[in-house]
Coordinates of C-alpha atoms and ligand atoms in Angstrom, one line a residue:
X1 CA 0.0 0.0 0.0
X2 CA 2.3 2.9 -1.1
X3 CA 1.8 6.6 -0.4
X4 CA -0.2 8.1 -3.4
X5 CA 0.2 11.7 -2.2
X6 CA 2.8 13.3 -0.6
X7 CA 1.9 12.6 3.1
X8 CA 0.1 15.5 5.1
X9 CA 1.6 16.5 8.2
X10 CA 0.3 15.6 11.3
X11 CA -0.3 17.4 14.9
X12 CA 3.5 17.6 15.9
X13 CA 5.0 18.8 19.9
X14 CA 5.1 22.5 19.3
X15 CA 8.4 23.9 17.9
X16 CA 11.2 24.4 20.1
X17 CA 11.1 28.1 21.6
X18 CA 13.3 30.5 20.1
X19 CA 16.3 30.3 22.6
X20 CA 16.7 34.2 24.2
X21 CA 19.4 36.7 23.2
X22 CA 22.8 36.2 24.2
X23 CA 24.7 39.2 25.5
X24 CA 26.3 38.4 22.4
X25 CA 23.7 39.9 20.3
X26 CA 24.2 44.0 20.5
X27 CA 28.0 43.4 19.1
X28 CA 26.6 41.2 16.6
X29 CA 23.9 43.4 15.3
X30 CA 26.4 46.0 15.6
X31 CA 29.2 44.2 13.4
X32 CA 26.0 43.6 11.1
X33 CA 25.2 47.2 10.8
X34 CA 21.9 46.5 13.2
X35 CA 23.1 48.6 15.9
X36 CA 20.7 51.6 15.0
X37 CA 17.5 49.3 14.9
X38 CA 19.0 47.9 18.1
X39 CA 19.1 50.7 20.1
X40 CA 15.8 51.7 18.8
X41 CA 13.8 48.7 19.7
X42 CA 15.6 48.7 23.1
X43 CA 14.4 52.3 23.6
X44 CA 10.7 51.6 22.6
X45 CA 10.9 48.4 25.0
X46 CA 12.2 50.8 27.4
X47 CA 9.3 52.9 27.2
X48 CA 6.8 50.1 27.0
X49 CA 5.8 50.4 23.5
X50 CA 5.6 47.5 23.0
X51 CA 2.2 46.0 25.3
X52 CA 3.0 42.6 24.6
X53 CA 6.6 41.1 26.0
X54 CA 8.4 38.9 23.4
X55 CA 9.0 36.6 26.2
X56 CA 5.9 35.6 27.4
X57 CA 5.1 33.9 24.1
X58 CA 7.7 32.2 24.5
X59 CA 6.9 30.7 28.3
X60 CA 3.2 29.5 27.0
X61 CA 5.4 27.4 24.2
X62 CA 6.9 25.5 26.8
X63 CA 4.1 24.4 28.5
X64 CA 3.2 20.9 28.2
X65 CA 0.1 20.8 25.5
X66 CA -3.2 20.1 27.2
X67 CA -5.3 17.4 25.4
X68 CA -8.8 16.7 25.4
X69 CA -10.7 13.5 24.0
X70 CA -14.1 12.1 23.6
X71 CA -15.7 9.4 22.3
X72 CA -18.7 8.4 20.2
X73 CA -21.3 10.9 20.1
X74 CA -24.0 9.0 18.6
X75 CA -26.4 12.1 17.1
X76 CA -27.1 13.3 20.9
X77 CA -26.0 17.1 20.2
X78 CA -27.3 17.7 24.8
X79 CA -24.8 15.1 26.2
X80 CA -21.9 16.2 23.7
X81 CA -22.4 19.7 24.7
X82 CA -22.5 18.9 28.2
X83 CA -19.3 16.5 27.7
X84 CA -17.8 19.7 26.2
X85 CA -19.2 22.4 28.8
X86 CA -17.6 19.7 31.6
X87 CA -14.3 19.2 30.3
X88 CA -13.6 23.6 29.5
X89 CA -13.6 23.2 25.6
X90 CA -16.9 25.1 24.7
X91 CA -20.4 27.3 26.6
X92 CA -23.5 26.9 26.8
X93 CA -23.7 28.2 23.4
X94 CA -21.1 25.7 21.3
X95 CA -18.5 27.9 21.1
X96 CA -14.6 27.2 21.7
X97 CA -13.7 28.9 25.3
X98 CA -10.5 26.2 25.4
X99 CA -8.2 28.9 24.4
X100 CA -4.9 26.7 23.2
X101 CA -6.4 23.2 24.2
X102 CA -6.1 20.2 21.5
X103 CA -9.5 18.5 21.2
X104 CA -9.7 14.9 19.6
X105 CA -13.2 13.4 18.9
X106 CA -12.4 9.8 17.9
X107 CA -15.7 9.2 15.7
X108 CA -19.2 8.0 15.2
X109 CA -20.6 11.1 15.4
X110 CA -23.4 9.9 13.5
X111 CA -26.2 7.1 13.8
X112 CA -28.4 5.8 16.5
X113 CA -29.6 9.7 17.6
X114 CA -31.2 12.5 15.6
X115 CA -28.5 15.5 15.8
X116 CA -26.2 14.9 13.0
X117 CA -26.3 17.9 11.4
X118 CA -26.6 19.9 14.6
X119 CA -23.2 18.0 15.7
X120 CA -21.1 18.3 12.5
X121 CA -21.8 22.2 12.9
X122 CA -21.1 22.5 15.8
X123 CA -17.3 20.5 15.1
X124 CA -17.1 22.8 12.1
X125 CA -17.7 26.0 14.3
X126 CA -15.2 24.5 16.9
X127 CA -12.6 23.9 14.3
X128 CA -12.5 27.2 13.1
X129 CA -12.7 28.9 16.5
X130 CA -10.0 26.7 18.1
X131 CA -7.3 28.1 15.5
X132 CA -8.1 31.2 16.0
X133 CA -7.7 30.8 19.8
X134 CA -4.3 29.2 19.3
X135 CA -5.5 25.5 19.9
X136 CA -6.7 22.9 17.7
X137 CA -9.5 20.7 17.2
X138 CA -8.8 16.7 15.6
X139 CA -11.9 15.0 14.6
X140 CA -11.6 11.6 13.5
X141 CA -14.2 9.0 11.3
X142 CA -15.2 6.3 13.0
X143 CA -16.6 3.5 11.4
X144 CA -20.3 4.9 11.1
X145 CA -19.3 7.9 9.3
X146 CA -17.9 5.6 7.0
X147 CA -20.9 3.2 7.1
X148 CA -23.2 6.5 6.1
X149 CA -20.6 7.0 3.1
X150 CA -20.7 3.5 2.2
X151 CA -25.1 4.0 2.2
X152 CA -25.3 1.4 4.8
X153 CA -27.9 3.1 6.7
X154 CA -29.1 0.5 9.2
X155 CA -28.5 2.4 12.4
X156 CA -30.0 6.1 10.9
X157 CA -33.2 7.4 12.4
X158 CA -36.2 8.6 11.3
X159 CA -35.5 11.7 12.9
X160 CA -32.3 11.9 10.9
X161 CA -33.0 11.7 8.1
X162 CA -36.5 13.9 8.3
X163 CA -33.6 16.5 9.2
X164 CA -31.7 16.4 5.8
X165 CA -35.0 16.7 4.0
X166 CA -35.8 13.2 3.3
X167 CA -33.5 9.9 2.4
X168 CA -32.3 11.1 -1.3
X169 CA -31.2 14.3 -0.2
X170 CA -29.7 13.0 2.7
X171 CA -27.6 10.7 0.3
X172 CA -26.7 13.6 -2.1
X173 CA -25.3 15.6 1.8
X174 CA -23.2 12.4 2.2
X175 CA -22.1 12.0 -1.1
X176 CA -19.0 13.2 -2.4
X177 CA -20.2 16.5 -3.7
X178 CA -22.6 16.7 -1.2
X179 CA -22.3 19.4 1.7
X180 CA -21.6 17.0 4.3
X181 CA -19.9 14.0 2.5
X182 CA -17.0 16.6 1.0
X183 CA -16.2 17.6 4.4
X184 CA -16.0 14.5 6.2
X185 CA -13.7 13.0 3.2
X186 CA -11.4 15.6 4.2
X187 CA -10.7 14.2 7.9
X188 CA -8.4 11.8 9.3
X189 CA -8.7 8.0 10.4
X190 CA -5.6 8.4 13.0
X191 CA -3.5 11.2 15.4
X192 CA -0.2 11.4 16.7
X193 CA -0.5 13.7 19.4
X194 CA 3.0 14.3 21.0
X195 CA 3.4 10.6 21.0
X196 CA -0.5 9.8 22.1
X197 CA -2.4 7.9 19.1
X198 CA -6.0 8.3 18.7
X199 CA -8.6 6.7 17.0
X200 CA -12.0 5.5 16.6
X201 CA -11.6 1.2 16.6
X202 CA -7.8 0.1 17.3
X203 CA -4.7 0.1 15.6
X204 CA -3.7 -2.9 14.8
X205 CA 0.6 -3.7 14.5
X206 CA -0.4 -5.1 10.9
X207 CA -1.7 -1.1 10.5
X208 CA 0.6 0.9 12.7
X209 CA 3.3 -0.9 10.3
X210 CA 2.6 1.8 7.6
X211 CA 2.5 4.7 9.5
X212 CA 0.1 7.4 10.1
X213 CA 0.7 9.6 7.0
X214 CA 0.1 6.8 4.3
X215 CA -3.3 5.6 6.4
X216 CA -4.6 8.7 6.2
X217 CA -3.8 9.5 2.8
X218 CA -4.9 5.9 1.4
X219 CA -8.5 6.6 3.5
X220 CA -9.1 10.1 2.1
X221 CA -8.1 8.7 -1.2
X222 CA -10.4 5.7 -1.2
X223 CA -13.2 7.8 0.5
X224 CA -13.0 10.7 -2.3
X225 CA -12.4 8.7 -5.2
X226 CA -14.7 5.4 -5.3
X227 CA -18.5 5.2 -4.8
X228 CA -20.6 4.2 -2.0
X229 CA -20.5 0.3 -2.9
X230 CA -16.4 0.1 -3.7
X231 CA -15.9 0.7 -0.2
X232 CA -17.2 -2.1 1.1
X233 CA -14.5 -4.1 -0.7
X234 CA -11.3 -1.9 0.9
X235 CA -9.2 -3.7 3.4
X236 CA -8.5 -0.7 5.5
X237 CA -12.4 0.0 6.3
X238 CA -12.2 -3.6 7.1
X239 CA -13.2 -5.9 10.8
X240 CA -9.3 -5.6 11.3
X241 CA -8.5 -1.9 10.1
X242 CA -8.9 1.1 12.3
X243 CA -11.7 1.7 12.6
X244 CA -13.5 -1.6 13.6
X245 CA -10.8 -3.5 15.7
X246 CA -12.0 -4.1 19.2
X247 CA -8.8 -6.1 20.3
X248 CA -7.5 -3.6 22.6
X249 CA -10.9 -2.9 23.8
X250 CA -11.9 -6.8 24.8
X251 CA -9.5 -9.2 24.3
X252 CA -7.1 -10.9 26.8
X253 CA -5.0 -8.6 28.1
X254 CA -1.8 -11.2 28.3
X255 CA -1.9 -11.5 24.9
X256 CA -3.4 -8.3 23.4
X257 CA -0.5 -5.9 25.3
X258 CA 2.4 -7.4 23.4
X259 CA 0.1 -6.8 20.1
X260 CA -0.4 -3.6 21.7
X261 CA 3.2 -2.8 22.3
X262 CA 4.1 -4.0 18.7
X263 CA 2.2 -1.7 17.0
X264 CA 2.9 1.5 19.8
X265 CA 6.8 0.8 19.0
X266 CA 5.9 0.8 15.4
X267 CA 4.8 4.2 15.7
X268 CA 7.5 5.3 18.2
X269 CA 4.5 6.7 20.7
X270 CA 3.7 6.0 24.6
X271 CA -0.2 5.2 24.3
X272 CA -3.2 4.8 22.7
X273 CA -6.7 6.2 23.1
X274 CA -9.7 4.6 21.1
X275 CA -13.7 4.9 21.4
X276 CA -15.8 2.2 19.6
X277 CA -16.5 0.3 22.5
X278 CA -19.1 1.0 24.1
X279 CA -18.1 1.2 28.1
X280 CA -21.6 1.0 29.7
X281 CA -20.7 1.8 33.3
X282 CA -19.4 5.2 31.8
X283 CA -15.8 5.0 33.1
X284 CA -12.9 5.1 31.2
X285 CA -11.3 1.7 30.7
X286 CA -7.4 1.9 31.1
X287 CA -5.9 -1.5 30.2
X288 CA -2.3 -2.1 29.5
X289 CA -0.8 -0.2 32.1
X290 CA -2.1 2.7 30.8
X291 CA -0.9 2.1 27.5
X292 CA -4.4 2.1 26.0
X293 CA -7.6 4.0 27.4
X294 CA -11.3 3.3 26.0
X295 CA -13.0 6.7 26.3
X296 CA -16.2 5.7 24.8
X297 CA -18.4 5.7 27.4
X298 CA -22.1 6.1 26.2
X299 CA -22.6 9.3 25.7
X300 CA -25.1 9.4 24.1
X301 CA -28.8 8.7 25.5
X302 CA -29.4 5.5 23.7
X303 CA -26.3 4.4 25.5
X304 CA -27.4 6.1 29.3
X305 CA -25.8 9.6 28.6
X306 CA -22.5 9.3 30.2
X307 CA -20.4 12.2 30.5
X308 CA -16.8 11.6 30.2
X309 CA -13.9 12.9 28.8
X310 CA -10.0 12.5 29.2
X311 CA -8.0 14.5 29.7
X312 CA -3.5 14.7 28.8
X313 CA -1.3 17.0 30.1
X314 CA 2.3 15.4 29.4
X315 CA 2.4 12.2 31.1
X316 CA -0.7 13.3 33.5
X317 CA -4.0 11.3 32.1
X318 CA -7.3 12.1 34.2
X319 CA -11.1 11.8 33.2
X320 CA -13.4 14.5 33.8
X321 CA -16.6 13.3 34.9
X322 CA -19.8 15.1 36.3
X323 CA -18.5 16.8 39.5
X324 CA -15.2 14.8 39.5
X325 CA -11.7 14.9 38.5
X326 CA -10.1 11.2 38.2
X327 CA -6.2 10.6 37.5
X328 CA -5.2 8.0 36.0
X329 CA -1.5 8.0 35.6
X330 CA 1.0 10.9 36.3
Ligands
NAG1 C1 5.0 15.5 25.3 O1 5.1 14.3 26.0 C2 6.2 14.2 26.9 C3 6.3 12.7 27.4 O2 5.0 12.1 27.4 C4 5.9 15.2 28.0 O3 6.9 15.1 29.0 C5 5.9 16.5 27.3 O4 5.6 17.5 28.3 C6 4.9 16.6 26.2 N1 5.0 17.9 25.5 C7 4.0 18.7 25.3 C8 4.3 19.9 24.5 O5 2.9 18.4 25.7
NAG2 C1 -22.3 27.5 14.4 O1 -22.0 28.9 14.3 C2 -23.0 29.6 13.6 C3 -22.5 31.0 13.4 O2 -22.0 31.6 14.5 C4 -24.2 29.6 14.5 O3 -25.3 30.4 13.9 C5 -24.7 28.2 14.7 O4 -25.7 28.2 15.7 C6 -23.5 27.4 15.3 N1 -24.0 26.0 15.3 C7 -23.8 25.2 16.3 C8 -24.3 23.8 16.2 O5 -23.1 25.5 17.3

């Protein structure tokens, strides 16, 4: 499975501050012919001209990111918001108060509730807001975004599709031209996150083996260029491929860790975080010694509307919960 495209980038640690000047630097601006703008930035700095100090820019750069995931949504746009509210990354009113935060949704926004539209908006609003607030929001298909593209619509309500207009225009949105369908072709299937993976089902060593730039270019290639029923027939939306695996999730964990490990090393990263399944007492599931965390907790109504969200700050994992902070590791 070769690269087709060059490979997009992916969320990297934030560049390496810009080290501050030496005592050095007047003699060299000087020997540069410099000295004149020199002496004039160092009077305006003087005078406080300038509101903002270079400096402090630099200090929020070396702060460890803070991270933010949650899991499947499932079309209930009340419980997402209040997951959202809980964990600092948006109001009452859907928009981004999470100022340099990095939020990862892991997928399946879609199916089994009625607020699609009202959900993709609001990731759309949050996407644009985060970059302007310095931070960064990640959203990931799962494998019902998929399934919608692929017109496999057994898990779509009435209420769903009554709010696209009907079942044909609800496939045109999806499509590839369509509204909808053009901007969920453009998202990513897996994250590197200073060394944290995330996705929707699991990545398999078999998968982590190509790296993260190829998957994601091979998914957004297959999603934009083949039609609803080719997809069905692509190995990588497959039972074992990223977006279905529940290995990590449910099988034993003194054989699944070592798969585990293969495929972390593989990608030269610490952990991984996946949604998919379903974790019906609404905890986060840490298996592996911490080395993989199920953050799909049934948010959404038809799954008891459990709020939960995790939370990374360098090495420091906690889940946010309703009136509760939890750590996990640190
Ligand atoms: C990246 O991860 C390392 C190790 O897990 C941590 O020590 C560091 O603070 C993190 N960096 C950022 C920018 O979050
Ligand atoms: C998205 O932003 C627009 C423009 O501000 C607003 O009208 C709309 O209600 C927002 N949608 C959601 C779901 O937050």
């Amino acid at each position: 499975m070769p690269p087709r495209k060059a490979p997009r980038s992916n969320p990297q640690p934030r560049p390496t501050p810009v080290p501050p000047p030496s005592k050095l630097r007047p003699i060299l601006l000087l020997l540069t012919g410099g000295f004149l703008a020199y002496l004039t930035s160092h009077l305006l700095a003087h005078f406080n001209v300038f509101p903002v100090p270079i400096a402090l820019h630099d200090s929020i750069q070396k702060e460890p990111l803070r991270i933010v995931a949650v899991g499947d949504l499932h079309g209930d746009y009340a419980n997402a918001l209040a997951v959202l509210r809980m964990a600092g990354i948006a109001n009452r009113k859907g928009e981004w108060v999470a100022g340099r935060t990095v939020f990862v949704q892991t997928g399946d926004i879609v199916d089994r509730g009625p607020d699609t539209i009202r959900l993709y908006k609001l990731m759309q609003n949050l996407s644009e807001q985060a970059v302007t607030a310095g931070g960064k929001v990640i959203p990931l298909l799962g494998n019902h975004e998929v399934m919608n593209m692929m017109e496999d619509y057994r898990y779509v309500t009435p209420e769903d599709i009554e709010s696209f207009g009907g079942l044909e225009q609800r496939k045109r949105d999806w499509g590839r031209e369509g509204w909808l369908g053009k901007y969920l072709r453009t998202w990513d299937i897996v994250a590197n996150v200073n060394g944290t993976i995330f996705l929707h089902g699991g990545l398999h060593p078999k998968w982590a083996h190509y790296g993260i730039p190829t998957l994601n270019t091979e998914s957004q290639t297959y999603l934009q260029t083949l039609p609803p029923s080719k997809l069905y027939h692509v190995p990588l939306f497959g039972g074992d491929g990223p977006l279905w695996y529940r290995g990590y999730a449910q099988d034993d964990e003194r054989v699944v860790c070592k798969t585990l490990e293969n495929a972390l090393n593989a990608l030269k990263a610490h952990r991984m975080v996946i949604g998919h399944t379903p974790q019906l007492r609404g905890e986060i599931l840490s298996r592996c010694k911490n080395q993989v965390l199920v953050i799909d907790v049934g948010i959404s109504s038809v799954y008891g509307g459990n709020r939960a969200a995790l939370e990374i700050v360098g090495d420091r994992l906690v889940g946010v919960y309703e009136g509760r902070r939890e750590v996990i590791a640190e």
